[in-house]
């Protein structure tokens, strides 16, 4: 039976922001960077069109507002190794979903449209020598921090301390790989990280040698399944105030982890293109960069823009997704294609 395509309206609550950690944020307690959307987010229609779509639906990223530039910094052209740090209490089934998503980034044999096809847009970005970002993303060594070594309430700087503990552990420390390694800190549903659920669902930056001993690109993503699924796992859960809106069925049966997948994709794509916050971003101020996933916030399919996700797929079991992995299905937001100047997903390049 053919799987159906449907369009979904997404009107994320105000706190749904995948913020980038920037220097001014890490060193102070000031208000975090708020993810900026380049298209108008005004649902009041003045021309009789659908107010949920607004005037931006046709743009799929509204290119007239975007000035993404290369600022001459490095990008990840060497094969990427993702080192995962499982902080807190994680089920084996949850780890399996996330591992398979990361492994699917380089899986050439996945069914179309695929996660690998989505990554091909990220591969279009180059460094000063015109060398492209690698197509290879693999899982590396992992570390379990099941005893909450830094507690259950963490600041942004605490995330770097978690990484330090993992790379300096006496037993099976994580490998240190500044050139092509990225360090992914994943916190379980009972861990609160500064600004989580209120202003961020995940962020990325690089470690400070004064804390970790090395400059390592890293990202943090939290499991919102217990604390705020209607914020960071939307549309697989909806907040109470959005009356009349039904959550979509998650493709892997775990609302919190399925919500994490798109955030992980968002942060890994931005780590590849802007690992030291001096490569690919829009805006003149490096302390307030708008990156390739920020530019496509809320867009998951053709026709997306404003509060409309675009066309998604419905599986035989009723689950909603937009791309295939090795054996699983995922819902992952699109990323900015700087050559075509609009948001792009696997459909454009996954042939």
XYZ file of C-alpha atoms in Angstrom, residues 28-279:
252
model
C 27.408 35.133 31.595
C 23.877 34.540 32.748
C 22.340 36.983 30.283
C 19.316 36.123 28.193
C 20.174 33.319 25.718
C 20.193 33.804 21.999
C 16.714 33.338 20.581
C 16.500 31.470 17.309
C 15.420 33.855 14.556
C 13.185 32.819 11.687
C 13.822 34.659 8.419
C 10.216 34.519 7.259
C 7.371 36.584 8.752
C 5.624 34.763 11.571
C 2.439 36.733 11.398
C -0.698 34.672 11.288
C -3.000 37.614 10.646
C -3.797 37.522 6.979
C -4.526 40.728 5.154
C -5.165 39.211 1.754
C -7.760 36.575 2.525
C -5.277 33.697 2.493
C -5.170 31.005 5.128
C -4.083 32.792 8.322
C -2.160 29.725 9.498
C -0.002 29.832 6.404
C 0.429 33.578 6.354
C 2.277 35.230 3.496
C 5.363 33.049 3.755
C 4.232 29.566 2.745
C 5.381 29.843 -0.846
C 8.961 30.718 0.043
C 10.069 27.574 1.903
C 12.521 29.726 3.814
C 11.868 33.169 2.356
C 15.187 33.756 0.591
C 14.756 37.516 0.322
C 15.566 37.813 4.030
C 18.584 35.519 4.091
C 22.206 36.580 3.714
C 24.157 33.488 4.700
C 27.885 34.099 4.364
C 31.132 32.235 4.824
C 33.373 33.860 7.429
C 36.524 31.896 6.546
C 36.533 29.557 9.537
C 36.941 25.765 9.350
C 34.189 23.284 8.550
C 34.257 19.543 9.154
C 35.735 18.136 5.940
C 37.366 15.078 7.550
C 35.180 12.073 8.279
C 33.098 12.896 11.356
C 33.050 10.685 14.428
C 30.229 11.288 16.892
C 31.132 10.475 20.497
C 27.972 10.144 22.577
C 27.784 10.812 26.303
C 24.645 9.308 27.827
C 24.052 11.402 30.920
C 21.521 9.989 33.364
C 19.153 7.072 32.998
C 18.685 5.735 29.471
C 16.799 2.700 28.197
C 18.473 0.468 25.633
C 15.605 1.064 23.221
C 16.093 4.827 23.434
C 19.808 4.571 22.728
C 19.074 2.324 19.763
C 16.825 4.927 18.103
C 19.434 7.673 18.417
C 22.326 5.461 17.333
C 20.464 4.395 14.235
C 19.679 7.985 13.282
C 23.364 8.927 13.488
C 24.366 5.814 11.533
C 21.727 6.622 8.907
C 23.437 9.892 7.967
C 25.919 7.956 5.816
C 23.665 5.028 4.885
C 23.590 5.071 1.090
C 21.207 2.119 0.840
C 18.314 3.599 2.846
C 14.931 3.959 1.189
C 14.178 7.288 -0.496
C 13.680 9.912 0.899
C 16.531 9.221 3.261
C 18.510 10.768 6.084
C 21.592 10.437 3.859
C 19.800 12.469 1.183
C 19.101 15.178 3.754
C 22.805 15.249 4.715
C 23.791 15.870 1.092
C 22.611 19.454 1.485
C 25.033 19.846 4.398
C 27.797 18.404 2.194
C 27.415 21.325 -0.222
C 29.203 23.639 2.211
C 32.947 24.140 1.763
C 35.975 25.607 3.491
C 38.535 28.140 2.194
C 40.070 25.523 -0.101
C 36.660 24.647 -1.611
C 36.756 21.260 0.091
C 33.298 19.987 0.925
C 32.001 18.748 4.236
C 32.397 15.000 4.478
C 29.647 12.555 3.594
C 30.822 10.166 6.313
C 29.388 10.452 9.809
C 29.989 7.490 12.075
C 29.394 6.576 15.691
C 32.517 6.532 17.805
C 33.171 5.581 21.395
C 30.421 6.227 23.925
C 30.344 6.967 27.628
C 27.623 6.297 30.172
C 27.240 8.720 33.069
C 24.355 6.912 34.732
C 25.171 8.191 38.229
C 24.670 11.880 37.321
C 28.259 12.868 38.131
C 27.404 16.572 38.012
C 23.900 16.368 39.433
C 20.481 16.590 37.855
C 20.476 20.365 37.395
C 23.162 21.608 35.015
C 24.300 24.986 33.738
C 25.562 25.443 30.200
C 29.147 25.388 31.452
C 28.414 22.181 33.332
C 27.966 20.474 29.954
C 31.646 21.126 29.273
C 32.505 19.636 32.660
C 30.518 16.524 31.733
C 32.653 16.244 28.593
C 35.838 16.700 30.626
C 34.791 13.862 32.921
C 34.187 11.637 29.895
C 37.520 12.310 28.171
C 39.576 12.096 31.374
C 37.852 9.091 32.964
C 40.205 6.500 34.448
C 38.181 3.705 32.878
C 37.575 3.769 29.123
C 37.814 7.531 28.513
C 36.374 8.942 25.309
C 38.926 9.455 22.562
C 40.068 13.040 22.080
C 39.679 14.049 18.448
C 39.725 17.845 17.902
C 39.926 17.609 14.097
C 36.963 15.409 13.237
C 35.297 14.373 16.471
C 32.108 15.911 17.791
C 30.896 15.263 21.303
C 27.167 14.788 21.808
C 25.913 15.141 25.374
C 22.457 13.608 25.724
C 20.644 14.182 29.015
C 17.832 11.904 30.191
C 14.322 13.044 30.942
C 14.969 13.724 34.627
C 17.845 16.163 34.024
C 17.278 19.903 33.758
C 19.787 22.001 31.807
C 19.855 25.794 31.997
C 17.100 27.307 29.808
C 15.789 23.875 28.777
C 12.099 23.923 27.877
C 11.966 27.717 28.205
C 14.392 28.904 25.553
C 16.321 25.938 24.156
C 15.877 22.268 23.326
C 19.530 21.876 22.362
C 22.630 23.914 21.585
C 26.162 23.561 20.245
C 29.470 25.281 20.798
C 33.105 24.287 21.441
C 34.839 23.426 24.692
C 37.237 25.778 26.424
C 40.792 24.498 26.990
C 40.621 26.048 30.479
C 37.836 23.594 31.351
C 38.313 20.514 29.178
C 41.946 20.903 28.130
C 41.065 20.929 24.414
C 38.916 22.798 21.917
C 36.292 20.225 20.926
C 33.075 20.889 18.992
C 30.128 19.627 20.993
C 26.359 19.697 21.251
C 23.854 19.082 23.999
C 20.310 17.782 23.468
C 17.847 16.943 26.237
C 15.033 14.405 26.418
C 11.887 16.486 26.947
C 9.566 13.509 27.364
C 8.896 14.235 31.067
C 9.501 17.958 31.404
C 8.146 19.611 28.270
C 7.126 17.260 25.433
C 4.682 19.863 24.130
C 7.612 22.229 23.614
C 10.632 20.216 22.492
C 8.882 17.086 21.178
C 6.183 18.978 19.267
C 4.272 17.851 17.129
C 4.380 14.432 18.834
C 2.983 16.192 21.913
C 1.168 19.518 22.204
C 0.955 22.017 25.089
C -2.296 22.253 27.022
C -3.110 25.742 25.795
C -3.242 24.568 22.164
C -6.798 23.322 22.467
C -8.172 21.351 19.549
C -4.727 20.329 18.262
C -4.000 16.618 18.328
C -0.448 15.288 18.601
C 0.942 13.273 15.725
C 2.031 9.685 16.217
C 5.786 9.438 16.610
C 7.558 7.074 14.184
C 9.531 5.110 16.791
C 7.075 4.970 19.656
C 8.982 7.263 22.022
C 7.750 10.856 22.033
C 10.732 12.295 23.898
C 13.386 10.540 21.812
C 11.593 11.084 18.496
C 11.488 14.768 19.411
C 15.218 14.682 20.150
C 16.045 13.333 16.689
C 15.235 16.553 14.855
C 17.163 18.569 17.453
C 20.179 16.268 17.078
C 20.014 16.646 13.281
C 19.758 20.427 13.694
C 22.821 20.636 15.934
C 25.011 18.155 14.034
C 24.344 19.994 10.742
C 25.349 23.281 12.355
C 28.415 21.745 14.003
C 29.574 20.531 10.592
C 29.149 23.936 8.945
C 30.078 26.193 11.860
C 32.055 24.216 14.458
C 33.957 27.158 15.934
C 31.244 29.770 15.258
C 33.336 31.479 12.579
C 32.336 29.718 9.354
